[in-house]
């Protein structure tokens, strides 16, 4: 109904006009059904019909006068809380022209909707010991100690048991070597060196499995970890020998070359165990992952080694004090001429030091491997989905 001038009289309901208070124009500005910015249900309990977008003055209840003068700041939907991530609207409530339109911000992906609305700090899922995103150096160390706390049997317990066997054999051999010829003692020393190297290989493989489970929030027993890594122990030995040989070749050229090669190949063990690759593929995989981040990798390795060294000193210093307290009882520590009691005390100190330091160093290497894959390959997306599926499975 119009007057003689063709104008609609005030107070007569009519279609929403473009540019009115808070009324989004039809078309692509309407958020799709099910999106964050879908309008809240009306008083009847159902979602508003397509034509029931906010009228002037805010959301109008059915039967109200749509021509009533708008009052800025009033008429917000029931239950609307400014800056609330669950309100269905962007921060600040109204759009650029007073409407309820969607606010600018990331369209998808975890962390797009921060704790303070669009544009807030990203929130990465954390199903286990680390958040599934690129890690800071401190988070790598935190994740290592969190893995030890959540899996004490498969980390400290397994390391203690395996190291106890090796230390017992080494102590008995050291006592026996005092009565052997120099040639026999040299051969025995080489065998003990190989035995300790085998211990390190075994523990690094097992701890790679433990840390990978802890990343997804799972726990694993020592027996399960050993069973999973046992079929790959032969290849793990070959891999360690290859890393040692290549590092030695670098040492022949220059000591700096040895360090460079060792850092580039430092992630080969977790790549071999967790990706079930061949020895050569694991070496190339480590080289590609470290490439472009050599200095950061070196820094993390040195930091974890320093932490492990401090933990070892906590036990090495009291052991040395005990051994030097009585040369008659324990022998001479400086000259390496220990009595049987001295060898036993030295073995116990070495056992405890290895037990606490090895999980820290090996765990940091595995988490560094995971961090490099997150940064280069987006592994966090895969791990997030795997954690979601694991949580949904009874």
Coordinates of C-alpha atoms in Angstrom, one line a residue:
X1 CA 0.0 0.0 0.0
X2 CA 1.5 3.4 -1.0
X3 CA 0.4 7.0 -0.7
X4 CA -0.1 9.3 -3.6
X5 CA 3.7 9.9 -3.9
X6 CA 4.4 6.2 -4.2
X7 CA 6.0 6.1 -0.8
X8 CA 5.3 3.4 1.8
X9 CA 3.7 5.0 4.9
X10 CA 5.7 4.7 8.2
X11 CA 4.8 1.7 10.2
X12 CA 3.8 -0.5 7.3
X13 CA 5.6 -3.8 7.2
X14 CA 7.6 -4.3 4.1
X15 CA 10.7 -6.1 2.7
X16 CA 14.0 -5.4 4.4
X17 CA 15.9 -2.6 2.7
X18 CA 19.6 -2.8 1.9
X19 CA 21.7 -1.0 4.3
X20 CA 19.2 -1.1 7.2
X21 CA 20.4 -1.6 10.8
X22 CA 22.0 -5.1 11.0
X23 CA 20.1 -6.5 8.1
X24 CA 22.4 -8.5 5.9
X25 CA 21.6 -8.5 2.3
X26 CA 20.5 -11.8 0.7
X27 CA 23.2 -13.8 -1.1
X28 CA 26.6 -14.9 -0.3
X29 CA 26.7 -12.9 3.0
X30 CA 24.4 -15.5 4.6
X31 CA 26.5 -18.1 6.3
X32 CA 25.8 -21.7 5.1
X33 CA 23.6 -24.0 7.2
X34 CA 25.6 -25.5 10.1
X35 CA 28.3 -22.9 10.1
X36 CA 29.6 -21.1 13.2
X37 CA 27.6 -18.0 12.3
X38 CA 24.2 -19.6 11.8
X39 CA 21.6 -17.4 13.6
X40 CA 20.4 -18.7 17.0
X41 CA 17.0 -20.4 17.2
X42 CA 13.9 -18.2 17.5
X43 CA 11.6 -18.3 20.5
X44 CA 9.7 -21.2 18.9
X45 CA 12.7 -23.5 19.3
X46 CA 13.6 -24.0 15.6
X47 CA 16.1 -22.3 13.4
X48 CA 14.7 -19.2 11.7
X49 CA 13.5 -19.5 8.2
X50 CA 15.7 -18.1 5.4
X51 CA 13.9 -14.8 5.4
X52 CA 14.1 -14.3 9.1
X53 CA 17.6 -12.6 9.3
X54 CA 18.0 -9.9 11.9
X55 CA 15.6 -7.0 11.3
X56 CA 16.3 -3.4 12.4
X57 CA 17.0 -3.2 16.1
X58 CA 18.1 -6.7 16.5
X59 CA 16.4 -10.1 16.3
X60 CA 12.6 -9.6 16.1
X61 CA 10.3 -12.0 17.8
X62 CA 7.4 -13.3 15.7
X63 CA 4.5 -10.9 15.8
X64 CA 6.6 -7.9 16.8
X65 CA 6.5 -4.7 14.9
X66 CA 9.4 -4.8 12.4
X67 CA 9.0 -1.0 11.8
X68 CA 9.8 -0.1 15.4
X69 CA 12.7 2.3 15.7
X70 CA 16.0 0.5 16.3
X71 CA 17.8 1.2 19.5
X72 CA 21.5 0.7 19.2
X73 CA 22.9 -1.8 21.7
X74 CA 19.5 -3.4 22.4
X75 CA 17.6 -6.2 20.8
X76 CA 20.4 -8.8 20.8
X77 CA 19.4 -12.4 20.6
X78 CA 18.4 -14.2 23.8
X79 CA 21.5 -15.6 25.5
X80 CA 23.9 -13.6 23.3
X81 CA 27.2 -12.9 25.0
X82 CA 29.7 -10.5 23.4
X83 CA 33.0 -12.0 22.4
X84 CA 31.7 -15.5 23.2
X85 CA 33.0 -18.2 20.9
X86 CA 29.7 -20.1 21.3
X87 CA 27.4 -17.1 20.5
X88 CA 27.4 -17.8 16.8
X89 CA 28.8 -14.3 16.0
X90 CA 32.2 -12.8 15.6
X91 CA 33.9 -10.7 18.3
X92 CA 32.1 -7.6 19.2
X93 CA 28.7 -8.9 18.2
X94 CA 27.7 -6.6 15.4
X95 CA 29.2 -6.5 11.9
X96 CA 30.9 -3.6 10.3
X97 CA 27.6 -1.8 9.7
X98 CA 25.8 -2.9 12.8
X99 CA 24.7 -6.3 11.5
X100 CA 25.2 -9.8 12.7
X101 CA 27.3 -10.8 9.8
X102 CA 30.3 -13.2 10.0
X103 CA 33.5 -11.5 11.1
X104 CA 36.7 -11.9 9.2
X105 CA 38.9 -14.7 10.3
X106 CA 40.4 -18.1 9.4
X107 CA 38.0 -20.3 7.6
X108 CA 39.0 -23.7 8.8
X109 CA 41.6 -25.8 10.7
X110 CA 42.2 -26.2 14.4
X111 CA 43.1 -23.0 16.1
X112 CA 40.9 -20.9 13.8
X113 CA 38.6 -20.2 16.6
X114 CA 40.7 -19.1 19.5
X115 CA 39.7 -18.7 23.2
X116 CA 38.8 -15.0 22.5
X117 CA 37.0 -15.4 19.2
X118 CA 38.3 -15.2 15.7
X119 CA 42.0 -14.4 15.5
X120 CA 42.8 -15.7 18.9
X121 CA 46.0 -17.8 19.5
X122 CA 45.9 -21.2 17.9
X123 CA 44.9 -24.1 20.1
X124 CA 46.5 -27.4 19.0
X125 CA 45.1 -30.7 20.2
X126 CA 47.3 -32.4 22.8
X127 CA 46.2 -36.0 23.2
X128 CA 49.5 -37.1 24.7
X129 CA 52.7 -35.6 26.0
X130 CA 53.1 -32.9 23.3
X131 CA 50.8 -30.5 21.5
X132 CA 50.3 -31.6 17.8
X133 CA 52.0 -28.6 16.2
X134 CA 55.6 -27.4 15.7
X135 CA 57.4 -27.8 19.0
X136 CA 59.6 -25.3 20.9
X137 CA 62.8 -26.6 22.4
X138 CA 61.4 -26.5 25.9
X139 CA 58.4 -28.5 24.8
X140 CA 60.6 -31.3 23.4
X141 CA 62.3 -31.6 26.8
X142 CA 59.0 -31.4 28.6
X143 CA 57.6 -34.1 26.4
X144 CA 60.6 -36.3 27.1
X145 CA 60.1 -36.1 30.9
X146 CA 56.3 -36.4 30.5
X147 CA 56.9 -39.7 28.6
X148 CA 59.1 -41.0 31.4
X149 CA 56.5 -40.1 34.0
X150 CA 53.7 -41.7 32.1
X151 CA 55.6 -44.8 31.1
X152 CA 58.1 -45.5 34.0
X153 CA 58.2 -49.2 33.4
X154 CA 58.9 -49.0 29.7
X155 CA 61.5 -46.2 30.1
X156 CA 63.3 -46.3 33.5
X157 CA 62.4 -49.9 34.3
X158 CA 63.4 -51.4 31.0
X159 CA 66.6 -49.3 30.9
X160 CA 67.5 -50.4 34.5
X161 CA 67.0 -54.0 33.7
X162 CA 68.9 -54.1 30.4
X163 CA 71.7 -51.9 31.9
X164 CA 72.0 -54.1 35.0
X165 CA 72.7 -57.2 32.8
X166 CA 75.3 -55.4 30.8
X167 CA 76.9 -53.8 33.9
X168 CA 77.1 -57.2 35.6
X169 CA 78.9 -58.7 32.6
X170 CA 81.2 -55.8 32.4
X171 CA 82.1 -55.9 36.1
X172 CA 82.8 -59.6 36.0
X173 CA 84.9 -59.1 32.9
X174 CA 86.8 -56.2 34.4
X175 CA 87.7 -58.2 37.5
X176 CA 88.8 -61.2 35.3
X177 CA 90.9 -58.9 33.0
X178 CA 93.2 -58.1 35.9
X179 CA 94.6 -61.7 35.6
X180 CA 94.7 -61.8 31.8
X181 CA 97.5 -60.9 29.4
X182 CA 97.4 -57.6 27.6
X183 CA 96.2 -59.2 24.4
X184 CA 93.3 -61.0 26.1
X185 CA 92.4 -57.9 28.0
X186 CA 92.3 -55.8 24.8
X187 CA 90.0 -58.4 23.1
X188 CA 87.7 -58.4 26.2
X189 CA 87.6 -54.6 26.2
X190 CA 86.5 -54.6 22.5
X191 CA 83.8 -57.2 23.3
X192 CA 82.5 -55.1 26.2
X193 CA 82.5 -52.0 23.9
X194 CA 80.3 -53.9 21.4
X195 CA 78.0 -55.1 24.2
X196 CA 77.5 -51.5 25.5
X197 CA 76.9 -50.4 21.9
X198 CA 74.3 -53.1 21.5
X199 CA 72.6 -52.0 24.7
X200 CA 72.4 -48.4 23.3
X201 CA 70.9 -49.6 20.0
X202 CA 68.3 -51.8 21.7
X203 CA 67.2 -49.0 24.1
X204 CA 67.0 -46.3 21.4
X205 CA 64.7 -48.6 19.3
X206 CA 62.5 -49.5 22.2
X207 CA 62.2 -45.9 23.5
X208 CA 61.3 -44.7 20.0
X209 CA 58.2 -47.0 20.2
X210 CA 57.4 -45.7 23.8
X211 CA 57.6 -42.1 22.8
X212 CA 55.5 -42.6 19.7
X213 CA 52.7 -44.1 21.8
X214 CA 52.9 -41.4 24.4
X215 CA 52.5 -38.7 21.6
X216 CA 49.0 -40.0 21.0
X217 CA 48.2 -40.3 24.7
X218 CA 48.8 -44.1 24.9
X219 CA 50.8 -46.1 27.3
X220 CA 52.7 -49.3 26.5
X221 CA 54.3 -51.9 28.7
X222 CA 58.0 -52.8 28.5
X223 CA 57.1 -56.2 27.1
X224 CA 55.0 -54.8 24.3
X225 CA 57.7 -52.3 23.4
X226 CA 60.3 -55.0 23.2
X227 CA 58.1 -57.3 21.1
X228 CA 57.5 -54.5 18.6
X229 CA 61.1 -53.6 18.1
X230 CA 62.6 -57.1 18.3
X231 CA 62.0 -58.0 14.6
X232 CA 64.0 -54.9 13.5
X233 CA 67.0 -55.4 15.8
X234 CA 69.2 -56.8 13.1
X235 CA 68.5 -53.9 10.8
X236 CA 68.9 -51.5 13.7
X237 CA 72.4 -52.9 14.3
X238 CA 73.3 -52.4 10.7
X239 CA 71.9 -48.9 10.8
X240 CA 74.0 -48.0 13.8
X241 CA 77.1 -49.4 12.2
X242 CA 76.4 -47.4 9.1
X243 CA 75.9 -44.2 11.1
X244 CA 79.2 -44.9 13.0
X245 CA 81.1 -45.6 9.8
X246 CA 79.9 -42.5 8.0
X247 CA 80.6 -40.4 11.0
X248 CA 84.1 -41.9 11.2
X249 CA 84.6 -41.1 7.5
X250 CA 83.6 -37.5 8.2
X251 CA 86.1 -37.5 11.1
X252 CA 88.9 -38.6 8.7
X253 CA 88.2 -35.5 6.6
X254 CA 87.6 -33.1 9.5
X255 CA 86.2 -33.2 13.0
X256 CA 83.7 -30.6 11.8
X257 CA 82.7 -33.0 9.0
X258 CA 82.0 -35.7 11.5
X259 CA 79.7 -33.5 13.5
X260 CA 77.9 -32.4 10.4
X261 CA 77.3 -36.0 9.3
X262 CA 76.3 -37.1 12.7
X263 CA 73.7 -34.4 13.1
X264 CA 72.3 -35.1 9.6
X265 CA 71.9 -38.8 10.5
X266 CA 70.7 -38.3 14.1
X267 CA 67.1 -39.0 13.2
X268 CA 67.7 -42.3 11.4
X269 CA 66.8 -44.5 14.3
X270 CA 63.3 -43.2 14.9
X271 CA 62.7 -43.1 11.1
X272 CA 63.8 -46.7 10.8
X273 CA 61.7 -48.0 13.7
X274 CA 58.6 -46.0 13.3
X275 CA 58.3 -46.0 9.5
X276 CA 59.6 -49.5 8.9
X277 CA 62.0 -48.5 6.3
X278 CA 65.2 -50.1 5.1
X279 CA 68.6 -49.0 6.5
X280 CA 69.5 -46.9 3.5
X281 CA 66.1 -45.3 3.3
X282 CA 66.2 -44.4 7.0
X283 CA 69.6 -42.7 6.5
X284 CA 68.3 -40.7 3.5
X285 CA 65.1 -39.9 5.5
X286 CA 67.1 -38.5 8.4
X287 CA 69.2 -36.4 6.0
X288 CA 66.0 -34.9 4.3
X289 CA 64.3 -34.2 7.7
X290 CA 67.3 -32.4 9.1
X291 CA 68.1 -30.5 5.9
X292 CA 67.3 -26.8 6.4
X293 CA 67.3 -27.1 10.2
X294 CA 70.8 -28.4 11.0
X295 CA 71.6 -25.7 13.6
X296 CA 68.4 -26.2 15.5
X297 CA 68.8 -29.9 15.4
X298 CA 72.4 -29.6 16.8
X299 CA 71.1 -27.2 19.5
X300 CA 68.4 -29.6 20.7
X301 CA 70.8 -32.6 20.6
X302 CA 73.4 -30.6 22.6
X303 CA 70.8 -29.5 25.1
X304 CA 69.5 -32.9 25.7
X305 CA 73.0 -34.3 26.0
X306 CA 73.8 -31.6 28.6
X307 CA 70.7 -32.5 30.6
X308 CA 71.6 -36.2 30.4
X309 CA 75.2 -35.3 31.5
X310 CA 74.0 -33.4 34.5
X311 CA 71.8 -36.3 35.5
X312 CA 74.7 -38.7 35.2
X313 CA 76.9 -36.4 37.3
X314 CA 74.3 -36.6 40.1
X315 CA 75.3 -40.3 40.5
X316 CA 78.9 -40.1 39.2
X317 CA 80.1 -37.6 41.8
X318 CA 78.9 -39.6 44.9
X319 CA 80.3 -42.8 43.4
X320 CA 83.7 -41.2 42.9
X321 CA 83.6 -39.8 46.5
X322 CA 82.9 -43.3 47.8
X323 CA 85.6 -44.9 45.7
X324 CA 88.2 -42.4 46.9
X325 CA 87.2 -42.6 50.5
X326 CA 89.2 -45.7 51.1
X327 CA 91.9 -46.9 48.8
X328 CA 92.5 -50.0 50.9
X329 CA 88.8 -51.1 50.5
X330 CA 88.0 -49.9 46.9
X331 CA 91.4 -49.6 45.3
X332 CA 92.8 -46.7 43.3
X333 CA 90.2 -44.9 41.1
X334 CA 92.9 -42.6 39.6
X335 CA 95.1 -45.5 38.4
X336 CA 92.1 -47.7 37.5
X337 CA 93.2 -50.4 39.9
X338 CA 90.0 -51.2 41.8
X339 CA 89.3 -54.0 44.1
X340 CA 86.3 -56.3 43.7
X341 CA 84.3 -54.0 46.1
X342 CA 85.4 -51.0 44.0
X343 CA 84.2 -52.6 40.8
X344 CA 80.8 -53.3 42.3
X345 CA 80.4 -49.8 43.6
X346 CA 81.5 -48.4 40.3
X347 CA 79.0 -50.6 38.4
X348 CA 76.1 -49.6 40.6
X349 CA 76.9 -45.9 40.1
X350 CA 77.2 -46.4 36.3
X351 CA 73.9 -48.4 36.3
X352 CA 72.0 -45.6 38.0
X353 CA 73.5 -42.9 35.9
X354 CA 72.7 -44.7 32.6
X355 CA 69.1 -45.5 33.8
X356 CA 68.2 -41.8 34.3
X357 CA 70.1 -40.3 31.4
X358 CA 69.4 -42.7 28.5
X359 CA 65.6 -42.1 28.3
X360 CA 66.1 -38.4 28.3
X361 CA 68.5 -38.4 25.4
X362 CA 66.7 -41.0 23.3
X363 CA 63.3 -39.4 24.0
X364 CA 64.5 -36.0 22.9
X365 CA 65.7 -37.5 19.6
X366 CA 62.3 -39.1 18.9
X367 CA 60.4 -35.9 19.7
X368 CA 62.8 -33.9 17.5
X369 CA 62.0 -36.4 14.7
X370 CA 58.2 -35.9 15.2
X371 CA 58.7 -32.1 15.3
X372 CA 60.6 -32.1 12.0
X373 CA 57.9 -34.2 10.3
X374 CA 55.2 -31.8 11.7
X375 CA 57.1 -28.8 10.2
X376 CA 57.9 -30.4 6.9
X377 CA 55.0 -32.8 6.2
X378 CA 52.1 -31.6 8.3
X379 CA 52.2 -34.8 10.4
X380 CA 50.1 -33.1 13.1
X381 CA 47.0 -33.5 10.9
X382 CA 47.6 -37.2 10.6
X383 CA 48.3 -37.6 14.3
X384 CA 45.2 -35.5 15.3
X385 CA 43.0 -37.8 13.2
X386 CA 44.7 -40.9 14.6
X387 CA 44.2 -39.7 18.2
X388 CA 40.6 -38.9 17.4
X389 CA 40.0 -42.4 16.1
X390 CA 41.8 -44.0 19.0
X391 CA 39.7 -42.0 21.5
X392 CA 36.5 -43.0 19.7
X393 CA 37.4 -46.7 19.8
X394 CA 36.4 -48.5 23.0

